[in-house]
Short mmCIF file of C-alpha atoms and ligand atoms in Angstrom, two decimals:
data_model
loop_
_atom_site.label_atom_id
_atom_site.label_comp_id
_atom_site.label_asym_id
_atom_site.label_seq_id
_atom_site.Cartn_x
_atom_site.Cartn_y
_atom_site.Cartn_z
CA UNK A 1 24.29 109.30 -31.22
CA UNK A 2 26.96 106.89 -29.97
CA UNK A 3 30.24 107.14 -31.95
CA UNK A 4 31.39 103.62 -32.78
CA UNK A 5 34.67 101.75 -33.00
CA UNK A 6 36.22 101.06 -36.39
CA UNK A 7 37.07 97.40 -36.90
CA UNK A 8 37.95 95.92 -40.30
CA UNK A 9 36.49 98.94 -42.07
CA UNK A 10 33.10 98.77 -40.30
CA UNK A 11 31.76 101.04 -37.57
CA UNK A 12 30.94 98.61 -34.74
CA UNK A 13 28.85 99.20 -31.60
CA UNK A 14 30.71 98.09 -28.50
CA UNK A 15 29.55 96.42 -25.32
CA UNK A 16 27.96 99.56 -23.89
CA UNK A 17 28.97 103.17 -24.18
CA UNK A 18 30.68 105.84 -22.10
CA UNK A 19 30.28 109.60 -21.83
CA UNK A 20 32.90 112.20 -22.66
CA UNK A 21 32.58 115.03 -20.10
CA UNK A 22 33.76 118.64 -20.47
CA UNK A 23 36.08 119.47 -17.52
CA UNK A 24 35.21 123.17 -17.85
CA UNK A 25 31.53 122.34 -17.34
CA UNK A 26 30.74 118.88 -16.02
CA UNK A 27 27.06 119.34 -17.04
CA UNK A 28 28.20 119.39 -20.66
CA UNK A 29 28.42 115.94 -22.29
CA UNK A 30 30.73 116.21 -25.30
CA UNK A 31 29.49 112.92 -26.72
CA UNK A 32 28.90 109.21 -26.18
CA UNK A 33 31.37 106.61 -27.40
CA UNK A 34 31.10 102.85 -27.85
CA UNK A 35 33.13 100.91 -25.31
CA UNK A 36 35.10 98.10 -26.96
CA UNK A 37 35.50 94.72 -25.27
CA UNK A 38 38.61 92.52 -25.20
CA UNK A 39 36.99 90.48 -28.01
CA UNK A 40 36.58 93.66 -30.07
CA UNK A 41 40.28 94.38 -29.54
CA UNK A 42 41.17 90.85 -30.69
CA UNK A 43 38.94 91.28 -33.78
CA UNK A 44 40.71 94.56 -34.53
CA UNK A 45 44.12 92.87 -34.22
CA UNK A 46 42.99 90.06 -36.55
CA UNK A 47 41.76 92.64 -39.09
CA UNK A 48 45.05 94.54 -38.92
CA UNK A 49 46.97 91.29 -39.38
CA UNK A 50 44.89 90.34 -42.43
CA UNK A 51 45.29 93.81 -43.96
CA UNK A 52 49.07 93.91 -43.50
CA UNK A 53 50.34 91.98 -46.55
CA UNK A 54 48.52 94.21 -49.05
CA UNK A 55 49.10 97.51 -47.21
CA UNK A 56 52.78 96.81 -46.63
CA UNK A 57 53.18 96.48 -50.41
CA UNK A 58 50.87 99.37 -51.30
CA UNK A 59 52.24 102.08 -53.54
CA UNK A 60 53.85 105.13 -52.02
CA UNK A 61 51.52 107.40 -53.98
CA UNK A 62 48.47 105.75 -52.38
CA UNK A 63 49.87 106.28 -48.88
CA UNK A 64 50.98 109.80 -49.72
CA UNK A 65 47.53 110.72 -51.03
CA UNK A 66 45.69 109.41 -47.95
CA UNK A 67 47.99 111.14 -45.45
CA UNK A 68 47.95 114.35 -47.47
CA UNK A 69 44.16 114.35 -47.70
CA UNK A 70 43.98 113.79 -43.94
CA UNK A 71 46.34 116.72 -43.29
CA UNK A 72 44.22 118.96 -45.51
CA UNK A 73 40.92 118.05 -43.86
CA UNK A 74 42.31 118.48 -40.33
CA UNK A 75 43.62 121.92 -41.29
CA UNK A 76 40.37 122.94 -42.97
CA UNK A 77 38.46 121.94 -39.82
CA UNK A 78 40.99 123.31 -37.29
CA UNK A 79 38.53 125.62 -35.51
CA UNK A 80 35.87 122.92 -35.09
CA UNK A 81 38.34 120.17 -34.10
CA UNK A 82 40.29 122.54 -31.85
CA UNK A 83 37.06 123.39 -30.05
CA UNK A 84 36.20 119.71 -29.63
CA UNK A 85 39.67 119.11 -28.21
CA UNK A 86 39.44 122.00 -25.74
CA UNK A 87 35.96 120.91 -24.74
CA UNK A 88 37.00 117.35 -23.94
CA UNK A 89 40.48 117.99 -22.46
CA UNK A 90 40.23 121.48 -20.98
CA UNK A 91 43.19 123.22 -22.61
CA UNK A 92 42.43 126.72 -23.89
CA UNK A 93 40.90 127.19 -27.34
CA UNK A 94 44.14 128.75 -28.64
CA UNK A 95 46.05 125.69 -27.44
CA UNK A 96 43.39 123.33 -28.82
CA UNK A 97 43.48 124.91 -32.28
CA UNK A 98 47.29 125.04 -32.14
CA UNK A 99 47.46 121.34 -31.34
CA UNK A 100 45.05 120.58 -34.21
CA UNK A 101 47.20 122.53 -36.67
CA UNK A 102 50.20 120.59 -35.42
CA UNK A 103 48.38 117.29 -36.09
CA UNK A 104 47.79 118.46 -39.67
CA UNK A 105 51.48 119.36 -40.03
CA UNK A 106 52.46 115.90 -38.78
CA UNK A 107 50.26 114.15 -41.37
CA UNK A 108 51.64 116.50 -44.02
CA UNK A 109 55.23 115.73 -42.99
CA UNK A 110 54.71 111.96 -43.13
CA UNK A 111 52.83 112.25 -46.43
CA UNK A 112 56.16 113.62 -47.70
CA UNK A 113 58.18 110.92 -45.95
CA UNK A 114 56.30 108.23 -47.94
CA UNK A 115 58.00 109.64 -51.02
CA UNK A 116 61.42 109.93 -49.43
CA UNK A 117 61.90 106.43 -48.03
CA UNK A 118 65.38 105.40 -49.11
CA UNK A 119 67.82 102.56 -48.61
CA UNK A 120 71.54 102.15 -49.15
CA UNK A 121 73.61 100.26 -51.69
CA UNK A 122 77.10 99.31 -50.51
CA UNK A 123 79.96 97.29 -51.93
CA UNK A 124 80.42 93.94 -50.21
CA UNK A 125 83.59 92.95 -48.41
CA UNK A 126 83.67 90.06 -50.92
CA UNK A 127 84.26 90.46 -54.70
CA UNK A 128 81.30 90.59 -57.17
CA UNK A 129 78.68 90.87 -54.46
CA UNK A 130 76.36 93.80 -53.89
CA UNK A 131 74.74 94.72 -50.60
CA UNK A 132 71.39 96.52 -50.30
CA UNK A 133 70.01 97.86 -47.03
CA UNK A 134 66.27 98.54 -47.06
CA UNK A 135 63.60 99.38 -44.50
CA UNK A 136 60.43 97.32 -44.25
CA UNK A 137 57.33 97.81 -42.09
CA UNK A 138 57.21 96.00 -38.75
CA UNK A 139 53.67 94.58 -39.01
CA UNK A 140 50.69 95.27 -36.74
CA UNK A 141 51.42 98.32 -34.56
CA UNK A 142 49.48 98.82 -31.32
CA UNK A 143 49.07 102.51 -30.43
CA UNK A 144 48.12 103.47 -26.86
CA UNK A 145 47.79 107.17 -26.07
CA UNK A 146 47.18 109.39 -23.00
CA UNK A 147 44.61 112.15 -22.47
CA UNK A 148 46.77 115.26 -22.44
CA UNK A 149 47.39 115.69 -26.19
CA UNK A 150 44.21 114.17 -27.65
CA UNK A 151 45.04 114.85 -31.32
CA UNK A 152 48.80 115.48 -31.57
CA UNK A 153 49.99 112.25 -29.92
CA UNK A 154 47.63 110.01 -31.95
CA UNK A 155 48.79 111.90 -35.07
CA UNK A 156 52.50 111.47 -34.35
CA UNK A 157 52.03 107.73 -33.91
CA UNK A 158 49.40 106.92 -36.58
CA UNK A 159 50.98 108.99 -39.39
CA UNK A 160 54.42 107.31 -39.37
CA UNK A 161 52.92 103.86 -38.73
CA UNK A 162 50.83 104.14 -41.91
CA UNK A 163 53.50 105.99 -43.88
CA UNK A 164 55.98 103.12 -43.50
CA UNK A 165 53.39 100.45 -44.40
CA UNK A 166 52.26 99.13 -41.02
CA UNK A 167 48.68 98.39 -40.03
CA UNK A 168 47.32 99.80 -36.78
CA UNK A 169 45.17 99.04 -33.76
CA UNK A 170 44.64 102.32 -31.91
CA UNK A 171 43.39 102.71 -28.34
CA UNK A 172 42.98 106.34 -27.23
CA UNK A 173 42.62 107.42 -23.58
CA UNK A 174 39.08 106.90 -22.36
CA UNK A 175 38.90 110.49 -21.05
CA UNK A 176 39.28 112.04 -24.51
CA UNK A 177 37.87 109.80 -27.28
CA UNK A 178 36.40 112.66 -29.38
CA UNK A 179 39.52 113.95 -31.14
CA UNK A 180 40.74 110.39 -31.80
CA UNK A 181 37.40 109.36 -33.27
CA UNK A 182 37.50 112.42 -35.52
CA UNK A 183 40.94 111.68 -37.00
CA UNK A 184 40.13 108.00 -37.52
CA UNK A 185 36.94 109.05 -39.32
CA UNK A 186 38.95 111.42 -41.53
CA UNK A 187 41.56 108.74 -42.37
CA UNK A 188 38.82 106.19 -43.09
CA UNK A 189 37.06 108.55 -45.49
CA UNK A 190 40.40 109.52 -47.05
CA UNK A 191 40.45 105.99 -48.51
CA UNK A 192 42.34 103.65 -46.17
CA UNK A 193 41.61 100.02 -47.12
CA UNK A 194 39.63 98.04 -44.53
CA UNK A 195 41.56 96.74 -41.57
CA UNK A 196 44.56 99.05 -42.06
CA UNK A 197 43.52 101.34 -39.19
CA UNK A 198 41.30 100.06 -36.39
CA UNK A 199 39.94 102.11 -33.50
CA UNK A 200 39.09 100.46 -30.18
CA UNK A 201 37.90 102.89 -27.52
CA UNK A 202 37.49 101.73 -23.96
CA UNK A 203 39.30 100.85 -20.79
CA UNK A 204 43.05 100.44 -20.78
CA UNK A 205 42.80 97.52 -18.39
CA UNK A 206 40.56 95.67 -20.91
CA UNK A 207 41.25 96.90 -24.45
CA UNK A 208 44.85 97.98 -23.85
CA UNK A 209 45.62 94.80 -21.96
CA UNK A 210 44.21 92.65 -24.81
CA UNK A 211 46.67 94.41 -27.12
CA UNK A 212 49.57 93.79 -24.74
CA UNK A 213 48.61 90.10 -24.47
CA UNK A 214 48.36 89.43 -28.21
CA UNK A 215 51.25 87.73 -30.03
CA UNK A 216 49.90 89.27 -33.25
CA UNK A 217 50.79 92.82 -32.22
CA UNK A 218 54.35 93.21 -33.50
CA UNK A 219 55.14 96.62 -32.02
CA UNK A 220 53.58 98.85 -29.38
CA UNK A 221 54.08 102.57 -29.11
CA UNK A 222 52.89 103.94 -25.78
CA UNK A 223 52.68 107.36 -24.16
CA UNK A 224 51.39 107.61 -20.62
CA UNK A 225 52.33 106.98 -17.04
CA UNK A 226 55.42 105.17 -15.81
CA UNK A 227 53.33 102.42 -14.21
CA UNK A 228 51.47 101.49 -17.40
CA UNK A 229 54.69 101.87 -19.37
CA UNK A 230 56.27 99.14 -17.28
CA UNK A 231 53.35 96.82 -18.05
CA UNK A 232 53.82 97.50 -21.75
CA UNK A 233 57.53 96.72 -21.44
CA UNK A 234 57.06 93.47 -19.51
CA UNK A 235 54.36 92.17 -21.87
CA UNK A 236 56.45 93.15 -24.90
CA UNK A 237 59.49 91.28 -23.62
CA UNK A 238 57.24 88.25 -23.14
CA UNK A 239 56.17 88.42 -26.81
CA UNK A 240 59.58 89.50 -28.12
CA UNK A 241 58.01 92.56 -29.73
CA UNK A 242 59.35 96.01 -30.43
CA UNK A 243 58.17 98.68 -27.99
CA UNK A 244 58.58 102.36 -27.45
CA UNK A 245 57.66 104.22 -24.25
CA UNK A 246 57.22 107.92 -23.55
CA UNK A 247 56.42 108.38 -19.90
CA UNK A 248 56.70 111.02 -17.23
CA UNK A 249 59.02 113.91 -16.58
CA UNK A 250 60.24 116.10 -13.73
CA UNK A 251 61.79 118.66 -15.98
CA UNK A 252 64.09 121.30 -14.47
CA UNK A 253 64.07 124.94 -15.50
CA UNK A 254 67.24 126.73 -14.37
CA UNK A 255 67.34 130.51 -13.90
CA UNK A 256 70.82 132.05 -13.57
CA UNK A 257 71.75 135.42 -12.07
CA UNK A 258 72.57 136.78 -15.53
CA UNK A 259 69.16 135.84 -17.03
CA UNK A 260 66.91 138.43 -18.60
CA UNK A 261 64.25 138.52 -15.86
CA UNK A 262 61.25 138.93 -18.13
CA UNK A 263 62.44 136.12 -20.46
CA UNK A 264 62.98 133.86 -17.44
CA UNK A 265 59.57 134.59 -15.90
CA UNK A 266 57.65 134.15 -19.17
CA UNK A 267 59.40 130.86 -19.90
CA UNK A 268 58.91 129.59 -16.34
CA UNK A 269 55.19 130.51 -16.26
CA UNK A 270 54.66 128.84 -19.61
CA UNK A 271 56.67 125.74 -18.57
CA UNK A 272 54.90 125.32 -15.26
CA UNK A 273 51.30 126.36 -15.89
CA UNK A 274 50.28 126.47 -19.55
CA UNK A 275 48.05 123.57 -20.58
CA UNK A 276 47.29 123.52 -16.84
CA UNK A 277 50.71 121.96 -16.21
CA UNK A 278 49.46 118.77 -17.85
CA UNK A 279 52.34 118.29 -20.25
CA UNK A 280 55.05 115.66 -19.90
CA UNK A 281 57.48 118.44 -20.83
CA UNK A 282 56.12 120.85 -18.18
CA UNK A 283 58.55 122.11 -15.55
CA UNK A 284 57.58 121.83 -11.92
CA UNK A 285 61.19 122.25 -10.68
CA UNK A 286 62.44 125.81 -11.06
CA UNK A 287 66.07 126.02 -9.96
CA UNK A 288 67.15 129.60 -9.27
CA UNK A 289 70.56 131.00 -8.33
CA UNK A 290 70.57 133.21 -5.24
CA UNK A 291 71.47 136.55 -6.86
CA UNK A 292 68.21 136.67 -8.84
CA UNK A 293 66.07 134.47 -6.58
CA UNK A 294 64.00 137.08 -4.73
CA UNK A 295 63.38 139.27 -7.79
CA UNK A 296 62.40 136.20 -9.82
CA UNK A 297 59.98 134.88 -7.18
CA UNK A 298 58.33 138.30 -6.77
CA UNK A 299 57.89 138.65 -10.54
CA UNK A 300 56.52 135.07 -10.84
CA UNK A 301 54.02 135.87 -8.08
CA UNK A 302 52.76 138.94 -9.95
CA UNK A 303 52.35 136.89 -13.15
CA UNK A 304 50.53 134.08 -11.35
CA UNK A 305 48.09 136.51 -9.73
CA UNK A 306 47.27 137.92 -13.17
CA UNK A 307 46.67 134.55 -14.87
CA UNK A 308 43.07 134.08 -16.00
CA UNK A 309 41.84 130.62 -14.97
CA UNK A 310 38.45 129.86 -16.49
CA UNK A 311 36.39 127.88 -18.98
CA UNK A 312 38.73 126.63 -21.72
CA UNK A 313 36.42 127.95 -24.44
CA UNK A 314 36.04 131.48 -23.01
CA UNK A 315 37.92 134.26 -24.78
CA UNK A 316 40.74 135.51 -22.57
CA UNK A 317 41.22 132.29 -20.58
CA UNK A 318 44.91 131.54 -20.11
CA UNK A 319 44.66 128.41 -17.95
CA UNK A 320 41.83 125.93 -18.40
CA UNK A 321 40.57 123.45 -15.82
CA UNK A 322 42.32 120.30 -14.62
CA UNK A 323 41.22 117.33 -16.75
CA UNK A 324 39.10 115.50 -14.15
CA UNK A 325 38.40 115.02 -10.47
CA UNK A 326 41.00 112.36 -9.88
CA UNK A 327 43.78 114.51 -11.40
CA UNK A 328 42.52 117.49 -9.37
CA UNK A 329 42.74 115.39 -6.21
CA UNK A 330 46.28 114.38 -7.15
CA UNK A 331 47.23 118.05 -7.58
CA UNK A 332 45.73 119.15 -4.25
CA UNK A 333 47.30 116.14 -2.52
CA UNK A 334 50.72 117.28 -3.74
CA UNK A 335 50.00 120.82 -2.52
CA UNK A 336 49.31 119.34 0.94
CA UNK A 337 52.43 117.16 0.71
CA UNK A 338 54.59 120.17 -0.20
CA UNK A 339 53.36 122.04 2.87
CA UNK A 340 53.94 119.04 5.15
CA UNK A 341 57.46 118.68 3.76
CA UNK A 342 58.25 122.26 4.78
CA UNK A 343 58.08 124.10 1.45
CA UNK A 344 56.32 127.47 1.53
CA UNK A 345 53.19 127.85 -0.60
CA UNK A 346 53.99 131.37 -1.81
CA UNK A 347 51.19 131.82 -4.36
CA UNK A 348 47.97 130.15 -5.47
CA UNK A 349 46.86 126.57 -4.86
CA UNK A 350 43.18 127.38 -4.12
CA UNK A 351 40.22 125.67 -5.72
CA UNK A 352 38.29 128.22 -7.79
CA UNK A 353 34.58 128.61 -8.54
CA UNK A 354 33.55 129.75 -12.00
CA UNK A 355 30.19 130.20 -13.79
CA UNK A 356 30.09 126.49 -14.64
CA UNK A 357 30.94 123.45 -12.50
CA UNK A 358 34.51 122.46 -13.47
CA UNK A 359 37.87 121.45 -12.00
CA UNK A 360 39.44 124.87 -11.52
CA UNK A 361 42.69 125.31 -9.61
CA UNK A 362 44.71 128.50 -9.10
CA UNK A 363 48.29 127.75 -10.28
CA UNK A 364 50.47 127.14 -7.23
CA UNK A 365 54.08 128.12 -6.62
CA UNK A 366 56.13 126.78 -3.72
CA UNK A 367 59.35 128.40 -2.57
CA UNK A 368 61.99 127.17 -0.09
CA UNK A 369 61.74 123.71 -1.65
CA UNK A 370 64.60 121.22 -1.73
CA UNK A 371 65.33 118.70 -4.45
CA UNK A 372 64.77 115.85 -1.99
CA UNK A 373 61.11 116.68 -1.34
CA UNK A 374 58.46 114.55 -3.02
CA UNK A 375 57.13 117.64 -4.83
CA UNK A 376 60.57 117.88 -6.46
CA UNK A 377 60.98 114.18 -7.28
CA UNK A 378 57.55 112.93 -8.36
CA UNK A 379 55.57 114.00 -11.39
CA UNK A 380 52.52 116.03 -10.30
CA UNK A 381 51.05 116.65 -13.77
CA UNK A 382 49.14 119.77 -12.74
CA UNK A 383 49.67 123.54 -12.28
CA UNK A 384 51.93 123.11 -9.25
CA UNK A 385 55.61 124.14 -9.30
CA UNK A 386 58.38 124.62 -6.75
CA UNK A 387 61.37 126.96 -6.66
CA UNK A 388 64.66 125.51 -5.42
CA UNK A 389 67.30 128.05 -4.41
CA UNK A 390 70.92 127.22 -5.37
CA UNK A 391 74.30 128.97 -5.03
CA UNK A 392 75.59 129.01 -8.58
CA UNK A 393 75.53 127.41 -12.03
CA UNK A 394 77.42 124.28 -10.97
CA UNK A 395 74.95 123.53 -8.20
CA UNK A 396 72.04 124.34 -10.54
CA UNK A 397 73.26 121.80 -13.12
CA UNK A 398 73.81 119.16 -10.48
CA UNK A 399 70.29 119.65 -9.04
CA UNK A 400 68.78 119.74 -12.54
CA UNK A 401 70.31 116.33 -13.33
CA UNK A 402 69.48 114.83 -9.92
CA UNK A 403 66.20 113.20 -10.97
CA UNK A 404 65.11 109.77 -12.16
CA UNK A 405 63.62 111.42 -15.27
CA UNK A 406 65.25 112.92 -18.37
CA UNK A 407 62.75 114.30 -20.86
CA UNK A 408 63.31 118.06 -21.18
CA UNK A 409 65.62 120.53 -19.44
CA UNK A 410 65.63 124.33 -19.69
CA UNK A 411 67.85 127.25 -18.76
CA UNK A 412 67.44 131.03 -18.75
CA UNK A 413 70.80 132.77 -19.12
CA UNK A 414 72.54 135.42 -21.22
CA UNK A 415 75.87 133.60 -20.89
CA UNK A 416 76.99 131.71 -24.01
CA UNK A 417 79.40 129.75 -21.84
CA UNK A 418 76.70 128.48 -19.48
CA UNK A 419 74.17 127.90 -22.26
CA UNK A 420 76.70 125.83 -24.21
CA UNK A 421 77.80 123.88 -21.14
CA UNK A 422 74.17 123.21 -20.17
CA UNK A 423 73.25 121.96 -23.64
CA UNK A 424 76.15 119.50 -23.47
CA UNK A 425 75.63 118.34 -19.90
CA UNK A 426 71.89 118.35 -19.21
CA UNK A 427 70.81 114.71 -18.86
CA UNK A 428 67.70 115.04 -21.00
CA UNK A 429 66.47 114.19 -24.49
CA UNK A 430 65.58 117.82 -25.18
CA UNK A 431 67.27 121.04 -23.99
CA UNK A 432 65.81 124.53 -24.18
CA UNK A 433 67.78 127.79 -23.83
CA UNK A 434 65.72 130.89 -22.96
CA UNK A 435 62.61 128.94 -23.93
CA UNK A 436 59.98 127.01 -21.97
CA UNK A 437 60.72 123.32 -21.33
CA UNK A 438 57.55 122.49 -23.30
CA UNK A 439 56.69 123.47 -26.87
CA UNK A 440 58.42 121.47 -29.57
CA UNK A 441 58.49 121.34 -33.37
CA UNK A 442 56.72 118.60 -35.30
CA UNK A 443 59.55 117.67 -37.68
CA UNK A 444 62.40 116.89 -35.28
CA UNK A 445 62.92 114.06 -32.77
CA UNK A 446 60.95 114.06 -29.54
CA UNK A 447 61.76 111.96 -26.49
CA UNK A 448 63.85 111.54 -23.40
CA UNK A 449 66.24 109.33 -21.50
CA UNK A 450 66.57 107.78 -18.03
CA UNK A 451 63.13 107.01 -16.54
CA UNK A 452 61.24 109.14 -19.07
CA UNK A 453 61.54 107.09 -22.22
CA UNK A 454 62.52 103.80 -23.71
CA UNK A 455 63.28 102.96 -27.32
CA UNK A 456 63.94 105.12 -30.32
CA UNK A 457 62.70 108.69 -30.74
CA UNK A 458 59.31 109.75 -32.04
CA UNK A 459 58.59 112.32 -34.75
CA UNK A 460 60.57 113.63 -37.65
CA UNK A 461 62.72 111.30 -39.73
CA UNK A 462 63.88 109.50 -36.58
CA UNK A 463 60.41 107.89 -36.36
CA UNK A 464 61.53 105.45 -39.09
CA UNK A 465 63.70 103.68 -36.50
CA UNK A 466 60.64 102.41 -34.68
CA UNK A 467 58.15 101.88 -37.48
CA UNK A 468 60.48 99.96 -39.78
CA UNK A 469 62.82 97.02 -39.56
CA UNK A 470 66.05 96.90 -41.54
CA UNK A 471 66.82 94.23 -44.14
CA UNK A 472 70.29 93.58 -45.56
CA UNK A 473 70.27 91.76 -48.91
CA UNK A 474 73.35 90.29 -50.65
CA UNK A 475 73.40 89.59 -54.40
CA UNK A 476 76.11 87.78 -56.28
CA UNK A 477 76.28 89.09 -59.83
P1 LIG B 501 48.03 106.12 -18.19
O1 LIG B 501 49.30 105.37 -18.21
O2 LIG B 501 47.07 105.84 -17.12
O3 LIG B 501 47.23 105.89 -19.54
C1 LIG B 501 47.84 105.94 -20.80
C2 LIG B 501 47.10 105.00 -21.72
O4 LIG B 501 47.34 103.65 -21.30
C3 LIG B 501 45.58 105.20 -21.68
O5 LIG B 501 45.07 105.02 -22.98
C4 LIG B 501 45.14 104.10 -20.75
O6 LIG B 501 43.81 103.71 -20.88
C5 LIG B 501 46.10 102.99 -21.15
N1 LIG B 501 46.19 101.90 -20.19
C6 LIG B 501 45.90 101.90 -18.86
N2 LIG B 501 46.09 100.67 -18.33
C7 LIG B 501 46.52 99.86 -19.33
C8 LIG B 501 46.88 98.49 -19.42
N3 LIG B 501 46.84 97.66 -18.37
N4 LIG B 501 47.26 98.00 -20.61
C9 LIG B 501 47.32 98.81 -21.69
N5 LIG B 501 46.97 100.11 -21.68
C10 LIG B 501 46.58 100.64 -20.52
O7 LIG B 501 48.42 107.66 -18.29
P2 LIG B 501 47.42 108.93 -18.44
O8 LIG B 501 46.56 108.81 -19.64
O9 LIG B 501 46.77 109.10 -17.12
O10 LIG B 501 48.43 110.11 -18.78
C11 LIG B 501 49.13 110.84 -17.82
C12 LIG B 501 50.54 110.33 -17.70
O11 LIG B 501 51.14 110.20 -18.98
C13 LIG B 501 51.44 111.26 -16.95
O12 LIG B 501 52.17 110.56 -16.00
C14 LIG B 501 52.37 111.87 -18.00
O13 LIG B 501 53.62 112.19 -17.56
C15 LIG B 501 52.44 110.82 -19.02
N6 LIG B 501 52.66 111.41 -20.34
C16 LIG B 501 53.90 111.33 -20.91
C17 LIG B 501 54.16 111.90 -22.12
C18 LIG B 501 55.49 111.76 -22.77
O14 LIG B 501 55.60 111.98 -23.95
N7 LIG B 501 56.55 111.43 -22.06
C19 LIG B 501 53.11 112.65 -22.84
C20 LIG B 501 51.85 112.65 -22.17
C21 LIG B 501 51.65 112.05 -20.96
P3 LIG B 501 42.61 104.46 -20.07
O15 LIG B 501 41.94 105.27 -21.08
O16 LIG B 501 41.73 103.40 -19.54
O17 LIG B 501 43.24 105.25 -18.98
#
């Protein structure tokens, strides 16, 4: 059965369909999904526009109930949805279920936020005048998501958009439509009025572009590559719309001489290789001071050799496959580039054969890398990391900050002085001490600076900045 798009409350067949393939086993078709056309996207935008006046004035209890019901159903179905996610994206089942639970927590959090929306009442600078500051929804929000967090990223955009009274046109990544379809189905059945949430699956260059080109999309929230992010920005400037971008990273993980070796190795392995390195918060730049360098590299090598790379759904798998052939080619290209640049491929990097045909790659660790090499400057987005040797903390901090990106930054140290200094001086939106660069909570702000992000933060209460617009009202009594 082909899963359809949701437009104006109706499930609509698209112009053709596409297949969702399991990267752990390319013979396994996860499902077939209707491919929306540009006209479908325009119909979805028109439906969202028509639904906005009523939804923006809907009662907070109605919104609360729908988001709460959605959170409950996602949680009740976490094993099934987590398996679907792992099957379509390739992250391990534990990670897939974990991400599904997180999506439920996000809907639960924003169900609560519906009830907590507050304004301010201030005295005016003039006598006998009152001033009220309130937040109102922005309008039709376009949501464009990437493939690497198939349920969490849609959740952290859809939940606040609906919570604050916006209507939505949602375009998930074509590689992973299954999880997105499932949460839209849940929200639809939870009682959303028609047109409030519209799903248009299909090509970014067609469906996504139609959203960028429409003057009736009042805000776009985008997570994905830097290149597409720039297109979103340029089109949004053209239409004078609000936009928010979360793009790539080249996150540093610093290991100091005084680090606890096992803490440093566990955090570095997690940062670099978990979720197959396909996280925008992954670290592929491990900056190590010379006193601990050799011991750290030897211990990393032992851990890498022991990592179980296999089918995402198999018990015991620690690293699933790369998401598809094109990403696998990008990863192996960077391994070749690292070698040509003079870095030493110390561990891993081989293509692996497993019981099923899939995109399996042994996590790779380079040593003797410099921060000027392409493998240290460009986002690889796979299980490929490089160790850069530095003299001391000062050099480590300077190398960590010497990047066009600024999403997450980590350090392993037992020194309060260095940890405190690093937290204050790391040029990143998120800083981790003795923790992996990836792995964040659902109720606090997420996002970066420099080339990684643009606009206000996502998640937690800070999400209100993007999904609402402020009104200041003056009353003379
Ligand atoms: P892309 O930028 O290729 O795709 C992201 C989304 O944009 C997809 O839904 C895609 O559609 C869509 N898209 C593509 N072209 C257009 C267009 N012309 N107009 C509108 N939409 C378009 O990124 P990937 O999905 O390949 O994700 C990987 C990248 O995302 C990495 O570089 C990673 O760093 C970054 N990322 C950043 C995160 C962050 O929070 N900072 C989190 C996750 C990923 P289609 O389905 O056709 O590809």
